[in-house]
Short mmCIF file of C-alpha atoms in Angstrom, two decimals:
data_model
loop_
_atom_site.label_atom_id
_atom_site.label_comp_id
_atom_site.label_asym_id
_atom_site.label_seq_id
_atom_site.Cartn_x
_atom_site.Cartn_y
_atom_site.Cartn_z
CA MET A 1333 34.15 109.59 -143.78
CA TYR A 1334 31.40 111.02 -141.42
CA PRO A 1335 32.21 112.22 -138.17
CA PRO A 1336 32.41 109.92 -135.34
CA PRO A 1337 28.86 110.66 -133.03
CA GLN A 1338 29.59 112.90 -130.15
CA GLN A 1339 29.29 111.36 -126.33
CA ASN A 1340 27.51 112.99 -124.03
CA ASN A 1341 29.41 113.07 -120.75
CA ALA A 1342 27.43 114.98 -118.61
CA PRO A 1343 25.56 113.48 -115.75
CA PRO A 1344 22.37 112.58 -115.90
CA PRO A 1345 19.72 115.30 -114.51
CA THR A 1346 18.91 115.34 -110.92
CA PRO A 1347 14.94 114.48 -110.30
CA THR A 1348 13.50 117.87 -108.45
CA SER A 1349 10.96 116.97 -105.66
CA SER A 1350 8.21 116.88 -108.02
CA THR A 1351 9.67 114.55 -110.14
CA GLN A 1352 10.55 111.71 -107.34
CA THR A 1353 8.71 108.81 -107.22
CA ARG A 1354 7.49 108.45 -104.05
CA PRO A 1355 7.54 104.59 -102.32
CA PRO A 1356 4.23 102.98 -102.27
CA GLN A 1357 1.79 103.16 -99.18
CA PRO A 1358 -0.47 100.88 -97.54
CA ALA A 1359 -3.63 101.85 -98.88
CA ASP A 1360 -4.65 102.30 -94.85
CA ALA A 1361 -2.08 104.87 -94.85
CA GLN A 1362 -3.45 106.92 -98.41
CA GLN A 1363 -7.00 107.30 -97.06
CA GLN A 1364 -6.91 108.70 -93.52
CA PRO A 1365 -10.15 109.59 -92.48
CA ARG A 1366 -10.45 112.90 -90.95
CA VAL A 1367 -11.10 112.84 -87.13
CA LYS A 1368 -14.14 115.28 -86.35
CA PRO A 1369 -13.40 117.26 -83.35
CA LYS A 1370 -15.59 116.76 -80.68
CA ARG A 1371 -18.64 118.66 -80.22
CA MET A 1372 -18.98 119.84 -76.66
CA LYS A 1373 -22.05 119.10 -74.23
CA ALA A 1374 -24.66 121.82 -75.06
CA HIS A 1375 -26.62 122.97 -71.73
CA THR A 1376 -30.32 121.24 -71.92
CA VAL A 1377 -31.63 122.51 -68.76
CA THR A 1378 -32.10 126.93 -68.50
CA SER A 1379 -33.58 128.97 -65.90
CA LYS A 1380 -37.02 129.55 -65.62
CA SER A 1381 -39.38 130.93 -63.50
CA TYR A 1382 -42.49 128.70 -61.51
CA SER A 1383 -45.12 129.68 -59.15
CA ILE A 1384 -45.92 127.20 -56.37
CA PRO A 1385 -48.12 127.13 -53.25
CA LEU A 1386 -47.29 128.99 -50.15
CA VAL A 1387 -44.89 126.47 -47.99
CA PRO A 1388 -46.05 125.98 -44.09
CA ARG A 1389 -43.46 127.50 -42.25
CA ASP A 1390 -42.35 127.55 -38.32
CA LYS A 1391 -41.17 131.00 -36.91
CA ASN A 1392 -37.83 130.74 -38.55
CA GLY A 1393 -39.11 130.14 -42.07
CA LYS A 1394 -37.98 126.53 -41.93
CA PRO A 1395 -40.62 124.31 -43.89
CA MET A 1396 -42.54 122.50 -41.15
CA LEU A 1397 -41.84 118.61 -41.96
CA PRO A 1398 -42.98 116.18 -42.78
CA LEU A 1399 -44.89 117.92 -45.30
CA ASN A 1400 -47.07 116.42 -48.30
CA VAL A 1401 -46.43 117.57 -51.22
CA GLY A 1402 -48.86 115.94 -53.66
CA ILE A 1403 -48.53 111.88 -53.49
CA MET A 1404 -45.29 112.76 -51.79
CA THR A 1405 -44.73 113.24 -47.75
CA VAL A 1406 -41.09 115.24 -47.56
CA ILE A 1407 -39.53 113.99 -43.96
CA ASN A 1408 -35.78 115.50 -44.55
CA LEU A 1409 -34.13 117.18 -46.82
CA GLY A 1410 -30.97 116.48 -46.36
CA ASP A 1411 -27.60 118.36 -46.76
CA VAL A 1412 -26.08 119.39 -50.47
CA CYS A 1413 -22.95 117.48 -50.96
CA MET A 1414 -20.03 119.27 -52.83
CA ARG A 1415 -18.65 116.63 -54.43
CA GLU A 1416 -18.73 115.47 -57.67
CA HIS A 1417 -22.19 113.47 -58.59
CA PHE A 1418 -24.15 114.52 -56.25
CA HIS A 1419 -25.62 116.88 -58.53
CA THR A 1420 -26.47 117.34 -62.37
CA GLU A 1421 -27.66 120.17 -64.32
CA ARG A 1422 -31.70 119.33 -63.48
CA TYR A 1423 -31.20 117.46 -60.16
CA ILE A 1424 -29.54 118.17 -56.45
CA PHE A 1425 -29.13 114.79 -54.31
CA PRO A 1426 -28.99 116.00 -51.05
CA VAL A 1427 -27.34 113.02 -48.74
CA GLY A 1428 -30.07 112.28 -46.10
CA TYR A 1429 -33.19 113.36 -48.26
CA GLU A 1430 -36.05 111.18 -47.65
CA VAL A 1431 -39.82 111.13 -48.76
CA THR A 1432 -42.35 108.55 -48.76
CA ARG A 1433 -44.62 107.92 -51.31
CA ARG A 1434 -48.02 105.47 -51.95
CA TYR A 1435 -46.92 102.59 -55.23
CA LEU A 1436 -48.35 99.18 -56.11
CA SER A 1437 -47.03 96.31 -53.85
CA THR A 1438 -44.59 93.91 -55.36
CA ILE A 1439 -45.95 91.04 -53.96
CA ASN A 1440 -49.57 91.04 -53.60
CA PRO A 1441 -51.32 92.18 -56.89
CA ASN A 1442 -54.11 93.81 -55.29
CA ILE A 1443 -53.08 96.58 -52.92
CA GLU A 1444 -50.71 99.43 -52.73
CA VAL A 1445 -48.19 100.12 -50.22
CA VAL A 1446 -45.63 102.90 -48.67
CA TYR A 1447 -42.39 103.41 -50.24
CA HIS A 1448 -39.75 105.03 -48.15
CA CYS A 1449 -36.86 106.42 -50.26
CA THR A 1450 -33.90 107.70 -48.89
CA ILE A 1451 -30.83 109.28 -50.67
CA LEU A 1452 -27.26 108.07 -49.16
CA ASP A 1453 -24.09 108.75 -49.02
CA GLY A 1454 -22.02 106.46 -51.53
CA GLY A 1455 -18.36 107.93 -51.15
CA ASP A 1456 -17.65 108.53 -55.05
CA GLY A 1457 -21.50 109.55 -55.23
CA PRO A 1458 -25.21 108.69 -53.83
CA LYS A 1459 -26.96 105.42 -53.52
CA PHE A 1460 -30.57 105.57 -53.85
CA GLN A 1461 -32.22 103.61 -50.95
CA ILE A 1462 -36.12 102.51 -51.52
CA VAL A 1463 -37.38 100.46 -48.70
CA PRO A 1464 -41.37 98.96 -49.54
CA SER A 1465 -43.48 98.98 -46.33
CA ASP A 1466 -44.37 95.24 -46.75
CA THR A 1467 -41.13 93.80 -47.85
CA ALA A 1468 -38.60 95.91 -45.27
CA ASP A 1469 -35.98 93.43 -44.89
CA ARG A 1470 -35.35 93.56 -49.06
CA PRO A 1471 -34.37 97.48 -49.53
CA VAL A 1472 -33.63 98.07 -53.20
CA ILE A 1473 -30.48 100.47 -53.70
CA ALA A 1474 -28.72 101.53 -56.62
CA GLY A 1475 -26.54 103.70 -58.05
CA THR A 1476 -29.07 106.29 -60.07
CA ALA A 1477 -32.61 106.93 -58.81
CA THR A 1478 -34.16 105.36 -62.14
CA GLY A 1479 -32.11 102.07 -61.25
CA ALA A 1480 -33.74 101.53 -58.17
CA TRP A 1481 -37.12 102.40 -59.23
CA SER A 1482 -37.30 100.43 -62.43
CA SER A 1483 -36.28 97.23 -60.55
CA ILE A 1484 -39.71 97.32 -58.58
CA VAL A 1485 -41.83 98.91 -61.56
CA LYS A 1486 -40.68 95.83 -63.11
CA GLN A 1487 -41.66 93.33 -60.25
CA ALA A 1488 -45.00 95.26 -59.48
CA ASN A 1489 -46.09 94.49 -63.30
CA ALA A 1490 -44.92 90.84 -63.07
CA ILE A 1491 -46.70 89.88 -60.43
CA ARG A 1492 -50.03 91.76 -62.66
CA ASN A 1493 -49.22 90.34 -65.56
CA ARG A 1494 -49.14 93.47 -67.11
CA GLN A 1495 -47.48 94.15 -70.37
CA HIS A 1496 -46.27 98.32 -69.59
CA SER A 1497 -43.43 99.36 -69.82
CA ASN A 1498 -40.48 99.21 -67.50
CA SER A 1499 -39.14 102.77 -68.38
CA VAL A 1500 -39.56 105.03 -64.95
CA SER A 1501 -37.92 108.55 -64.15
CA GLY A 1502 -36.19 108.14 -60.83
CA PRO A 1503 -35.84 111.12 -59.88
CA ASP A 1504 -39.75 112.04 -60.14
CA PHE A 1505 -40.29 108.92 -58.15
CA PHE A 1506 -38.16 110.22 -55.42
CA GLY A 1507 -39.92 113.36 -55.85
CA LEU A 1508 -36.55 115.69 -56.85
CA GLY A 1509 -38.68 116.53 -60.12
CA GLN A 1510 -41.57 118.53 -57.97
CA ASN A 1511 -41.13 122.14 -58.07
CA THR A 1512 -41.95 122.71 -54.64
CA ILE A 1513 -39.63 120.57 -53.43
CA LYS A 1514 -36.98 121.48 -56.11
CA HIS A 1515 -37.55 124.94 -53.92
CA LEU A 1516 -36.89 123.45 -50.87
CA ILE A 1517 -33.78 121.95 -51.64
CA GLN A 1518 -32.37 124.85 -53.48
CA GLU A 1519 -32.66 126.65 -49.92
CA LEU A 1520 -30.69 124.38 -48.19
CA PRO A 1521 -26.88 125.83 -47.61
CA GLY A 1522 -24.00 125.51 -50.34
CA ALA A 1523 -27.29 124.49 -52.97
CA ASP A 1524 -26.40 127.87 -54.57
CA ARG A 1525 -22.77 126.91 -54.61
CA LEU A 1526 -23.26 124.05 -57.50
CA ARG A 1527 -21.35 123.94 -60.44
CA ASP A 1528 -23.16 122.34 -62.98
CA TYR A 1529 -27.21 122.72 -61.35
CA VAL A 1530 -29.17 125.18 -63.26
CA TRP A 1531 -30.74 127.36 -60.72
CA GLN A 1532 -34.38 127.67 -61.01
CA ASN A 1533 -36.54 130.43 -59.75
CA PHE A 1534 -40.18 129.73 -57.82
CA ILE A 1535 -42.90 132.52 -56.24
CA GLU A 1536 -44.47 130.79 -53.31
CA GLY A 1537 -48.13 131.86 -53.28
CA GLY A 1538 -47.97 133.28 -57.24
CA PRO A 1539 -50.98 132.64 -59.85
CA LEU A 1540 -51.06 129.04 -60.10
CA GLY A 1541 -52.46 127.91 -63.77
CA GLY A 1542 -54.14 124.43 -64.01
CA ARG A 1543 -53.30 121.47 -61.85
CA HIS A 1544 -50.94 121.89 -59.20
CA ALA A 1545 -49.36 119.68 -55.98
CA ALA A 1546 -51.49 120.74 -52.60
CA VAL A 1547 -48.82 121.18 -49.93
CA ILE A 1548 -49.73 121.08 -46.25
CA PRO A 1549 -48.23 119.84 -43.10
CA ALA A 1550 -48.43 115.61 -42.68
CA LEU A 1551 -50.06 114.17 -39.86
CA PRO A 1552 -48.43 111.15 -38.14
CA GLU A 1553 -50.30 108.83 -39.91
CA GLU A 1554 -49.81 109.48 -43.16
CA TYR A 1555 -46.18 108.67 -43.25
#
């Protein structure tokens, strides 16, 4: 007779971590996209040196306002505001800043008129106001200089049936990008303590290469 088969009473082997079967996971959980860390915004403005014309000044060294700077007439430089949004890397927006300039009328396609541009205190940021001399009862006010001037440029193009782009650099139309005006704003108290503004170096009376804006005191009828 054959011997009876031996019974193996040993317990089954315990599955290890490498042999355990994991419960199925949803497809979106199995392939999670890797989130890239946010890249810090790099400064796009660098400090440079610029030569500008001599600025007419009084005996105390203050600029003689009103002052013609190219096509702009500076009436008031305003006051530097230390609150957020009242400056950027490139521009300072002084509260009370006032300039005038000429541009196409928005109601008469045959003429240019004077526009009075002012920076107001909007509380949480500057407000940019433009008052056309031919529609003084309808000032344009926006949260950005570009927003305010874009509205005027659009209307001026529309009544002339011009297919030009309505895009515009509002700070430049406010004179804030003009080197002499930037220099005068940098001289205001507190300008050197602004956190984000990138300081520029201006040399009055330095060699002026190429075209430059004339800087002369304004006569009353000019503004």
